[in-house]
mmCIF file of C-alpha atoms in Angstrom:
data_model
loop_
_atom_site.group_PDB
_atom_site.id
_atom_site.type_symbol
_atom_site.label_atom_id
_atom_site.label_comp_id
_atom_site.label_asym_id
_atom_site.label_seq_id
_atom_site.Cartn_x
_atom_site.Cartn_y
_atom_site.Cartn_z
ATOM 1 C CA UNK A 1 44.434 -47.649 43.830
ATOM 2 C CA UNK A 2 44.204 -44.302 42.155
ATOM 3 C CA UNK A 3 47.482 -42.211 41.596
ATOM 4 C CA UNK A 4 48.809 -39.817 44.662
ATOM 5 C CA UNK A 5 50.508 -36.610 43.874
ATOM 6 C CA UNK A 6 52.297 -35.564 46.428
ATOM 7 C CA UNK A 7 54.081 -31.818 47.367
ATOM 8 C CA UNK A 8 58.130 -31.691 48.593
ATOM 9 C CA UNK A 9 59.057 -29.365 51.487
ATOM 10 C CA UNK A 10 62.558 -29.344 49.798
ATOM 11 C CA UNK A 11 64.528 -28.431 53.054
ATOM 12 C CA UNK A 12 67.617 -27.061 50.972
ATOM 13 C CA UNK A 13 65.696 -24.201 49.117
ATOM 14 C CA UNK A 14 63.935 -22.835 52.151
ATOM 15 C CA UNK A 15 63.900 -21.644 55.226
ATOM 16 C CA UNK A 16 61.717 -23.517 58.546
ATOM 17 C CA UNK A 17 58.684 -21.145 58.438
ATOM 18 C CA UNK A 18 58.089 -20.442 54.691
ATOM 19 C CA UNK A 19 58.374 -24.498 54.519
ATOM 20 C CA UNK A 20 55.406 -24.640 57.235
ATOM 21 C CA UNK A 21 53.296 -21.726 55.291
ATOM 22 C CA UNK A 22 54.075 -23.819 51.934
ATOM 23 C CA UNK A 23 52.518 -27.280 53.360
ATOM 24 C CA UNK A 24 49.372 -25.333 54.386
ATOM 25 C CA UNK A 25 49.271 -23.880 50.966
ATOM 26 C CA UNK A 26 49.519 -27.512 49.298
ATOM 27 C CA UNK A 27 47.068 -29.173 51.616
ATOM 28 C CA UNK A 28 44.819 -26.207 50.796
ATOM 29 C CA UNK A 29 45.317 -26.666 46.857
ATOM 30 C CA UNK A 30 44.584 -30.426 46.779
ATOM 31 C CA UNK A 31 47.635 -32.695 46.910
ATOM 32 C CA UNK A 32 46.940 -35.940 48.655
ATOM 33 C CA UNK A 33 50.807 -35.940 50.243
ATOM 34 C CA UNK A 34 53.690 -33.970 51.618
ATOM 35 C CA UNK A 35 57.018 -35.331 51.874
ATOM 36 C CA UNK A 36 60.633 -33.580 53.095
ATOM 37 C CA UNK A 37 63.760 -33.996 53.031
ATOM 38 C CA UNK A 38 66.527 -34.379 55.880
ATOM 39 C CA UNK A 39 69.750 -32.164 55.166
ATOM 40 C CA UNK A 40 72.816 -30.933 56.888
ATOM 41 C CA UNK A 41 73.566 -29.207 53.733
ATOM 42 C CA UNK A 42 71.972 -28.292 50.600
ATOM 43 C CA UNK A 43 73.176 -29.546 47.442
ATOM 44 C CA UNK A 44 74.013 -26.516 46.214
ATOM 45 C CA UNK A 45 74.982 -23.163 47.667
ATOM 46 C CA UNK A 46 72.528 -21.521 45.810
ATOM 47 C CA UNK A 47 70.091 -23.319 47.523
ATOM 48 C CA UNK A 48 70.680 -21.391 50.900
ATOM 49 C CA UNK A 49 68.959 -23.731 53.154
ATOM 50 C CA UNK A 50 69.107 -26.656 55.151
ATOM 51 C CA UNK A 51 67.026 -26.364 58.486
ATOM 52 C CA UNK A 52 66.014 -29.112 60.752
ATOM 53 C CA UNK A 53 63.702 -31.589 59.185
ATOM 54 C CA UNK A 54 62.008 -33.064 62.184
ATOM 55 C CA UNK A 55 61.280 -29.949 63.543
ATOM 56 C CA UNK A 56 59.287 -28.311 60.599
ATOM 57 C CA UNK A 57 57.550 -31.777 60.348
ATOM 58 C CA UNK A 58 56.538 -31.649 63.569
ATOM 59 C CA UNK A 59 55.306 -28.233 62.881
ATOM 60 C CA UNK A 60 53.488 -28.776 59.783
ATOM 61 C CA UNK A 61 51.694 -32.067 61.640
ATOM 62 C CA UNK A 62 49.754 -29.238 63.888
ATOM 63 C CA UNK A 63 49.076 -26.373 60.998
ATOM 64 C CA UNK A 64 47.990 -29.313 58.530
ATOM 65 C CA UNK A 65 45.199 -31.864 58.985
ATOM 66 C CA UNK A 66 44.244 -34.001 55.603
ATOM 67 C CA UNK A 67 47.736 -34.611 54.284
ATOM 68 C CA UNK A 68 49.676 -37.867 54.399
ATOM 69 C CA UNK A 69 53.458 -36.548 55.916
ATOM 70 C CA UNK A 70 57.057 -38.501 55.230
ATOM 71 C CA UNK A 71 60.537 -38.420 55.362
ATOM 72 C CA UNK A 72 61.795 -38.648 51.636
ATOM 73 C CA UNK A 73 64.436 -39.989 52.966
ATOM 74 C CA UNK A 74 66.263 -40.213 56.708
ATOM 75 C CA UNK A 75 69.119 -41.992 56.924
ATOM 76 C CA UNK A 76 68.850 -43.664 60.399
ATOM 77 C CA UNK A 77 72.907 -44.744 60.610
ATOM 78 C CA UNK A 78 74.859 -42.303 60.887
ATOM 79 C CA UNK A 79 74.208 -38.519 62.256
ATOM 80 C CA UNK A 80 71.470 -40.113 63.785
ATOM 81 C CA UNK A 81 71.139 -43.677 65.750
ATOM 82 C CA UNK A 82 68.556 -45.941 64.992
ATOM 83 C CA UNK A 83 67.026 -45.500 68.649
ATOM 84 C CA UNK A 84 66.637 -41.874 68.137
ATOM 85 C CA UNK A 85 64.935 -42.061 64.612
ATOM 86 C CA UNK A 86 62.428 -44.789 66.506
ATOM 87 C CA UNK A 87 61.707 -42.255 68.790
ATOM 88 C CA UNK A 88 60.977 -39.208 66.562
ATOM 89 C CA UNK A 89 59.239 -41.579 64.652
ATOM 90 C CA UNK A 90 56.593 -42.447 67.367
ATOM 91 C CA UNK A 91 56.445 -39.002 68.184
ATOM 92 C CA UNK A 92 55.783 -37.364 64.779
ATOM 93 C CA UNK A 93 53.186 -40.483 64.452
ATOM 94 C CA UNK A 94 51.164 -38.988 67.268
ATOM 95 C CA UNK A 95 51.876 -35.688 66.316
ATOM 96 C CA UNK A 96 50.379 -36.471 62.930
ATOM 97 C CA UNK A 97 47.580 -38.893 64.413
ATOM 98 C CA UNK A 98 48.156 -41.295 62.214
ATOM 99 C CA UNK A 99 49.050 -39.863 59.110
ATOM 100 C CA UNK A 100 52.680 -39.846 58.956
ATOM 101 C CA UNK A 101 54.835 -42.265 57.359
ATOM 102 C CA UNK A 102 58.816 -42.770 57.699
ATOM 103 C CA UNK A 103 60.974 -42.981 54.823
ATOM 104 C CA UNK A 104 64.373 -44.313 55.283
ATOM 105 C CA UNK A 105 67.533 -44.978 53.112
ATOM 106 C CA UNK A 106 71.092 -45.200 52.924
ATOM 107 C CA UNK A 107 71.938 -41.502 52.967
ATOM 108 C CA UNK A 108 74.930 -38.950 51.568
ATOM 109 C CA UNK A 109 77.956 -38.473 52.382
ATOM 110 C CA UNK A 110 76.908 -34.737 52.112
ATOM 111 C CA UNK A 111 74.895 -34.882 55.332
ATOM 112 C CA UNK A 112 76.313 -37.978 57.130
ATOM 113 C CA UNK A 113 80.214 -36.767 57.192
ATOM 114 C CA UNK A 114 79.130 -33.506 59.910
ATOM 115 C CA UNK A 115 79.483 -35.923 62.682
ATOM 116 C CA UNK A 116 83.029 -37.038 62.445
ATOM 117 C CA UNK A 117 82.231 -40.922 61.938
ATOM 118 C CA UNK A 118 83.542 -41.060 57.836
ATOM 119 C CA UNK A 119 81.463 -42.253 55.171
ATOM 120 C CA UNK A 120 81.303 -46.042 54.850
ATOM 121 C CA UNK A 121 81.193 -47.875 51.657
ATOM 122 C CA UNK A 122 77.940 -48.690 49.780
ATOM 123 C CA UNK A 123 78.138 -52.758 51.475
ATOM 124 C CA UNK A 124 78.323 -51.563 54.941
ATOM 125 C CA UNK A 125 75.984 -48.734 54.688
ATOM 126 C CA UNK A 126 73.171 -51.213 53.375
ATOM 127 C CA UNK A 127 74.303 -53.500 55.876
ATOM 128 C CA UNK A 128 73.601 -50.785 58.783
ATOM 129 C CA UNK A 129 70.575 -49.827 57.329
ATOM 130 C CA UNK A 130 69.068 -53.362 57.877
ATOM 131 C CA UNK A 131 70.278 -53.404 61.299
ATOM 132 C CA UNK A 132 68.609 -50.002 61.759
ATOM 133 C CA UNK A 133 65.769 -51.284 60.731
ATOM 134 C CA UNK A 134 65.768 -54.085 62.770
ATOM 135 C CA UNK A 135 66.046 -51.623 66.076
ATOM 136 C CA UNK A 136 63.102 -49.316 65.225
ATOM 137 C CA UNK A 137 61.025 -52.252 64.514
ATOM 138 C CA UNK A 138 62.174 -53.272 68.036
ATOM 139 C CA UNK A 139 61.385 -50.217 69.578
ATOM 140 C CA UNK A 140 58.245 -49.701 68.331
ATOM 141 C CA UNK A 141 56.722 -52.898 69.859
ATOM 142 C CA UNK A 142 57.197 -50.910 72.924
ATOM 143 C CA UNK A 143 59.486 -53.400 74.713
ATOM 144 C CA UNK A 144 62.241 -52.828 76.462
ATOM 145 C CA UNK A 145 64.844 -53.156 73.703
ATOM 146 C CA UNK A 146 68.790 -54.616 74.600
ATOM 147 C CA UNK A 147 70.858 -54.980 70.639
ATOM 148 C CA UNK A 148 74.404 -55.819 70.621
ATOM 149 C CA UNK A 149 74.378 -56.041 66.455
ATOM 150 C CA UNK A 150 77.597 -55.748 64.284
ATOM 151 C CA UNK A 151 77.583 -51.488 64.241
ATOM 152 C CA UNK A 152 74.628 -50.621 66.801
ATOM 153 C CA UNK A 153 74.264 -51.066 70.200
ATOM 154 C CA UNK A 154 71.381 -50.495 72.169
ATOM 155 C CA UNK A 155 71.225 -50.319 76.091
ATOM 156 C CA UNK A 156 67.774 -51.046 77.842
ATOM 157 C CA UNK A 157 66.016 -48.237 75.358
ATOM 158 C CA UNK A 158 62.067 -48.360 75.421
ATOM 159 C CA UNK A 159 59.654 -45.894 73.394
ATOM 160 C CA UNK A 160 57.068 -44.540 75.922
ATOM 161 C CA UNK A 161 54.945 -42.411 73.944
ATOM 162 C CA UNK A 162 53.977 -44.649 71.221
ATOM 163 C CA UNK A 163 51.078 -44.741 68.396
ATOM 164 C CA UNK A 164 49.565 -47.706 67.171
ATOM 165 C CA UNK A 165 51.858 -48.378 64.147
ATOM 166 C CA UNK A 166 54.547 -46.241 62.351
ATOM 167 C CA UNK A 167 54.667 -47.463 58.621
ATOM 168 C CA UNK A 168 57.959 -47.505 56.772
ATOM 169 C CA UNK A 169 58.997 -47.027 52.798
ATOM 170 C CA UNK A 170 62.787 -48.185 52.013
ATOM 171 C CA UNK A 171 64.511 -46.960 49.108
ATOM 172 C CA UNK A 172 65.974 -49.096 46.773
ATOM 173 C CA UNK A 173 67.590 -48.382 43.774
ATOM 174 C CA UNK A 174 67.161 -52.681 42.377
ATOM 175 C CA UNK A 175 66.016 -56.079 43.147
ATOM 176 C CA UNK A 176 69.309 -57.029 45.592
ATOM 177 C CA UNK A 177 67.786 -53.960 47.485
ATOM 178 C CA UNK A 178 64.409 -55.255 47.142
ATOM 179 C CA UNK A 179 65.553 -58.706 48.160
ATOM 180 C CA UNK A 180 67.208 -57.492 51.453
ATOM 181 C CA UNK A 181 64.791 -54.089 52.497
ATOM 182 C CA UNK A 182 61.331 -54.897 51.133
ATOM 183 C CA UNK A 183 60.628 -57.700 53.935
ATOM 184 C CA UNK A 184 60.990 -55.008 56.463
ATOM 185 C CA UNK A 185 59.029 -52.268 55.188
ATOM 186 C CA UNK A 186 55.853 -51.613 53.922
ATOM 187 C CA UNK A 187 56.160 -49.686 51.057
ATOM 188 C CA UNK A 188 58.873 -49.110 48.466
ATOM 189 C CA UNK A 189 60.705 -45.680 47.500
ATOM 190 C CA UNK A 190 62.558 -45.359 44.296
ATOM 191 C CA UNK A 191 64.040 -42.408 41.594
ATOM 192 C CA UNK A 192 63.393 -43.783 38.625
ATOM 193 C CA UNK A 193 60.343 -45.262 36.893
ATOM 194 C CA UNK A 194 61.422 -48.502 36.646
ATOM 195 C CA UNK A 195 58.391 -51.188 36.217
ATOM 196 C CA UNK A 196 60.844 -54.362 36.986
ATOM 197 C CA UNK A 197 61.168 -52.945 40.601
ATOM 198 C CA UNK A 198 57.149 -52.539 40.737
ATOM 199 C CA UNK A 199 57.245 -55.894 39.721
ATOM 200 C CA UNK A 200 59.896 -57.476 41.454
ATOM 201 C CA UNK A 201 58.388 -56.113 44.253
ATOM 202 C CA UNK A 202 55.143 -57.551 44.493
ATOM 203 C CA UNK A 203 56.780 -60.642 43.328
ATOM 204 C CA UNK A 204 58.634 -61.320 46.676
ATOM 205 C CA UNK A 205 56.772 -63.486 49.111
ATOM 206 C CA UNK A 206 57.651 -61.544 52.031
ATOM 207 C CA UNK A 207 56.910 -57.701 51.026
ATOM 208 C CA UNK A 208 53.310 -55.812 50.750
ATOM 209 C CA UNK A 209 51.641 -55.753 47.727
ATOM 210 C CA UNK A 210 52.094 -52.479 45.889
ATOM 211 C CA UNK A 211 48.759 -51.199 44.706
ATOM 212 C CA UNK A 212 46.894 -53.287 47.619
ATOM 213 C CA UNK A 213 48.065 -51.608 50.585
ATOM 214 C CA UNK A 214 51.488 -51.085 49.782
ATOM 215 C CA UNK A 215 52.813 -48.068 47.896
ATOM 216 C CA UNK A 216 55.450 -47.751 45.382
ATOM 217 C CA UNK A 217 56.764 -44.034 46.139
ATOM 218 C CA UNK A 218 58.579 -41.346 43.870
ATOM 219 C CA UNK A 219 59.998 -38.227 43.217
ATOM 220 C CA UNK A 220 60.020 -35.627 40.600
ATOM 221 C CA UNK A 221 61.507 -32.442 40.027
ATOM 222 C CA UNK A 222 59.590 -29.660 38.062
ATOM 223 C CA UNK A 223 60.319 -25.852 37.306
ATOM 224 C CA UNK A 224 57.229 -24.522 36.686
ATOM 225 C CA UNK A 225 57.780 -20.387 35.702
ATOM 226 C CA UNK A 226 55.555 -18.171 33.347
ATOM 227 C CA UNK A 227 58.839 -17.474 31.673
ATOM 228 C CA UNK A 228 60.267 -20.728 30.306
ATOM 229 C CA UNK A 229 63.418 -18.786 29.967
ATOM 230 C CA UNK A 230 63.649 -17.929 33.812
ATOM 231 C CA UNK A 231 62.938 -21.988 34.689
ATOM 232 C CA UNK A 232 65.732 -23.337 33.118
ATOM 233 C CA UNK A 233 67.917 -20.675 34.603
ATOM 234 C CA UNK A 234 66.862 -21.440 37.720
ATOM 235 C CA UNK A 235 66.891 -24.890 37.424
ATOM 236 C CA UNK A 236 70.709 -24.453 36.477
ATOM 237 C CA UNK A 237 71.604 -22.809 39.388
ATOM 238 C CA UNK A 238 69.688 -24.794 41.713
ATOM 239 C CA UNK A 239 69.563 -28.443 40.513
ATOM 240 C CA UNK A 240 71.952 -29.027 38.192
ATOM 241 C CA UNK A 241 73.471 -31.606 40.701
ATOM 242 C CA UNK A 242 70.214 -34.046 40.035
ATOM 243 C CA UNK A 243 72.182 -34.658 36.707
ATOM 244 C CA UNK A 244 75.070 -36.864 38.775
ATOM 245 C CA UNK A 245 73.049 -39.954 39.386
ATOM 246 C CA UNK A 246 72.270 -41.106 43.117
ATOM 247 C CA UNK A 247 75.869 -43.283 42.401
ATOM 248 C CA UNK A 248 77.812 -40.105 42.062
ATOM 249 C CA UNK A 249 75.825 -37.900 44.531
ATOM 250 C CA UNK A 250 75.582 -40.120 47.778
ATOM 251 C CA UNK A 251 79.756 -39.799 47.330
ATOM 252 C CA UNK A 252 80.048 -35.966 47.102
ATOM 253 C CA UNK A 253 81.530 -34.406 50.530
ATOM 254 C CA UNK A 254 80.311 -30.666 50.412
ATOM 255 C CA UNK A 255 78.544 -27.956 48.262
ATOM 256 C CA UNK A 256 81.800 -27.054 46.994
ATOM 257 C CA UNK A 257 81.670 -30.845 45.937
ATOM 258 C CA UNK A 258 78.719 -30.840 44.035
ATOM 259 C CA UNK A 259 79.208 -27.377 42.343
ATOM 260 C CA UNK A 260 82.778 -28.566 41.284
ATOM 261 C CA UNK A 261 81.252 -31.644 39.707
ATOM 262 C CA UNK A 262 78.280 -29.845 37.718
ATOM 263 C CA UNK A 263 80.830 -27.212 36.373
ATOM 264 C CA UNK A 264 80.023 -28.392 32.605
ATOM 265 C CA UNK A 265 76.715 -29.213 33.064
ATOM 266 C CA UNK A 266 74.907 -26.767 30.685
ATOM 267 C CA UNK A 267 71.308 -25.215 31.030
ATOM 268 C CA UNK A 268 70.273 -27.093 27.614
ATOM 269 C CA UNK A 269 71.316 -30.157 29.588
ATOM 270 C CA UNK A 270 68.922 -29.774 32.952
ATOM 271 C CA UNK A 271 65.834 -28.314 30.779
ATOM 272 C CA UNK A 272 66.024 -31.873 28.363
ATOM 273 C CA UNK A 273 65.993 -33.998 32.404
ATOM 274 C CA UNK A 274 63.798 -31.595 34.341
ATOM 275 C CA UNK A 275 60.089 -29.852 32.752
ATOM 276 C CA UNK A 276 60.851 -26.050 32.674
ATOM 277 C CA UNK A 277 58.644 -23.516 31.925
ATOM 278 C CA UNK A 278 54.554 -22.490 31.815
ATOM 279 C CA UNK A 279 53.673 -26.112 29.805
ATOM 280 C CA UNK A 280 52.035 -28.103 32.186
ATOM 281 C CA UNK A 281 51.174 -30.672 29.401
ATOM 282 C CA UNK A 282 55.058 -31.284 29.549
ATOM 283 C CA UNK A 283 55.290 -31.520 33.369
ATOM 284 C CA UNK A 284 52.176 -34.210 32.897
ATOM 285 C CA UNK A 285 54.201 -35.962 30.303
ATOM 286 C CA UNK A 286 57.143 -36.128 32.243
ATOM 287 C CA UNK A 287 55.161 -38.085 35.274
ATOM 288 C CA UNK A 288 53.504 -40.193 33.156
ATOM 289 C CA UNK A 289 56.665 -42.629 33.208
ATOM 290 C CA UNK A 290 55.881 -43.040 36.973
ATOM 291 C CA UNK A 291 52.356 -44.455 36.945
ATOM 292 C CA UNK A 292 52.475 -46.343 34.181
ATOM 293 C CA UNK A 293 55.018 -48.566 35.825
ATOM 294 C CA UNK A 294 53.084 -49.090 38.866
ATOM 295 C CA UNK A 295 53.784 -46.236 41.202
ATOM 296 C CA UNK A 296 51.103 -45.500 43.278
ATOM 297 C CA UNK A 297 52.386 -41.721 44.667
ATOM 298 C CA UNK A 298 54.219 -39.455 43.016
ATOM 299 C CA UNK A 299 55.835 -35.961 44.782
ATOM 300 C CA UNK A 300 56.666 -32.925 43.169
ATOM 301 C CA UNK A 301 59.519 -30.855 43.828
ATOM 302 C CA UNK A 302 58.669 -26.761 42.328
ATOM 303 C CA UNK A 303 62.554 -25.982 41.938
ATOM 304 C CA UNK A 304 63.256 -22.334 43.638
ATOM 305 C CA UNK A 305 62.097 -21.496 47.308
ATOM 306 C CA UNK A 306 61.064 -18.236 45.820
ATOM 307 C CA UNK A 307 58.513 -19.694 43.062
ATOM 308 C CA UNK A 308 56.599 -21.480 45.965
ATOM 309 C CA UNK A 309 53.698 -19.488 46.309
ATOM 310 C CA UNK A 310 53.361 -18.425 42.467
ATOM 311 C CA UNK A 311 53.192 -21.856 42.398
ATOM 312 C CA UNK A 312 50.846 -22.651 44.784
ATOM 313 C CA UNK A 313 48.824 -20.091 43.881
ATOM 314 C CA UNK A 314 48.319 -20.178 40.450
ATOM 315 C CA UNK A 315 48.917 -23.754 38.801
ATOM 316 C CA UNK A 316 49.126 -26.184 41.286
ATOM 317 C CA UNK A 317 45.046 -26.794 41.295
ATOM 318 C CA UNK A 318 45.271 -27.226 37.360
ATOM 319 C CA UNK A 319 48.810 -28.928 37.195
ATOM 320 C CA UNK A 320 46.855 -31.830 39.720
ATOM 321 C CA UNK A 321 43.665 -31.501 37.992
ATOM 322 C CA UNK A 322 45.359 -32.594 34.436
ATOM 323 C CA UNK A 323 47.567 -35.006 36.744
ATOM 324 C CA UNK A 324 45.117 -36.869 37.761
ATOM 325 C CA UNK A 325 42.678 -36.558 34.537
ATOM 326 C CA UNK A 326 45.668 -38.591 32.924
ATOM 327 C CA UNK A 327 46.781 -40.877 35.238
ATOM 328 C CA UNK A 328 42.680 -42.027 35.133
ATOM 329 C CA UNK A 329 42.569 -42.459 31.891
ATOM 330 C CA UNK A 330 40.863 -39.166 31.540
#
């Protein structure tokens, strides 16, 4: 199974209808994937953004037609119940005909805490994730669906417009997450390129196989600029937070949060974790890690909603051209 490169509509540096112009730019450039986030907030303040995910996926379903469309990741437990996310599921599915896949995971505190209901601890948010799962796998049978479980209940809820099959990555973060999500989902989302997860994976009895059908799926932030100077800059204002670890960051309450946290966190430090600058040898050497532990996708996220179309414009064709030159062998 050849190597995926995938583009992120990063929903916290941008607003609905550049992020809908931006996935017909990368579907017209070449990447095989689009994935997007689901905020309440951005991570930053500098990021400026954080409009409704469903609704821009929706939208770029109709303006796109080639490219595979996720959720990188929802988090169905919390603002949202599992019934609803089974039902905008379905519907993006058809929306997408076929081509769309749902990415869940534990979530943030950063986007969960809006609705009032507090911010559980790590046990009993993997614990209602399972249980979530369990209900849109329910739903999307198309039965009639009653679930009295330990935190959802579900009250004679059926799907009525439903497609054939909604596919579903989990993310883990290690093999107890693996041992407990990987049953239920087809393929596998993860941060880091880890080969034991690849491995543990495929290992498991009960989960796909990654490379034959399943997917291992990942993430990687770039800040591609003609003026390495200007990248790391912006990649200090923007996404210095990506330098707390998922541990830290799934805790953090606001923007004020995650700037407060970062306050020592110097530019030096976010150009040696993130590729800044005009090299796209570097950005190539920094996603190498990914496929040579087994991942079968890998999406990019171009740090700054104003680089987008530079970006798209100018070195996304040759940034996937030398991407996928490498990952073949090439």
């Amino acid at each position: 199974m050849p190597t995926r490169f995938g583009y992120t509509l990063m929903t916290e540096q941008a607003g609905p209808k550049e992020l809908v112009r931006y996935a017909v730019g990368a579907e017209e450039v070449g990447f095989d994937f689009e994935v997007s986030s689901d905020h309440y907030f951005p991570w930053l303040s500098a990021q400026g953004h954080a409009p409704y995910a469903w609704s821009v996926l929706g939208a770029v379903a109709h303006a796109t037609e080639r490219v595979d469309l996720m959720t990188y990741v929802t988090c169905p437990t919390i603002r949202y119940h599992p019934a609803i996310i089974a039902q905008k599921a379905a519907t993006m599915q058809l929306l997408a005909d076929g081509r769309f896949t749902l990415g869940l995971g534990a979530g943030e505190n950063l986007n969960e805490h809006v609705v009032g209901e507090g911010w559980p601890a790590v046990a009993d948010r993997q614990a209602m994730l399972a249980e979530a799962i369990e209900i849109i796998r329910a739903l999307h049978t198309g039965d009639l669906v009653d679930f009295r479980g330990e935190y959802f209940q579900v009250d004679a809820a059926r799907i009525w417009d439903l497609p054939d099959t909604v596919p579903i990555g989990v993310a883990v973060s290690g093999t107890q997450g693996i041992e407990r999500f990987g049953p239920h989902a087809e393929h596998m989302i993860a941060v880091e390129p880890n080969r034991d997860l690849v491995d543990h994976w495929n290992g498991h009895a009960d989960t796909s196989t990654i490379g034959v059908g399943g997917r291992a799926i990942a993430q990687i932030p770039i800040c591609w600029d003609r003026d390495r100077d200007a990248a790391v800059a912006r990649a200090h204002d923007q996404f210095r937070w990506f330098s707390g670890g998922w541990d830290v960051n799934a805790d953090l309450r606001t923007t004020a949060g995650f700037a407060a946290a970062t306050q020592y966190v110097r530019p030096e430090d976010v150009a040696e974790s993130i590729p800044c600058g005009p090299d796209l040898d570097a950005i190539v050497d920094a996603v190498r890690p990914y496929w040579e532990a087994g991942f079968t996708d890998v999406a990019l996220v171009q740090i700054g909603g104003g680089s987008q179309h530079e970006f798209l414009d100018a070195t996304a064709k040759p940034l996937l051209d030398r991407l996928r030159s490498a990952a073949s062998g090439g």
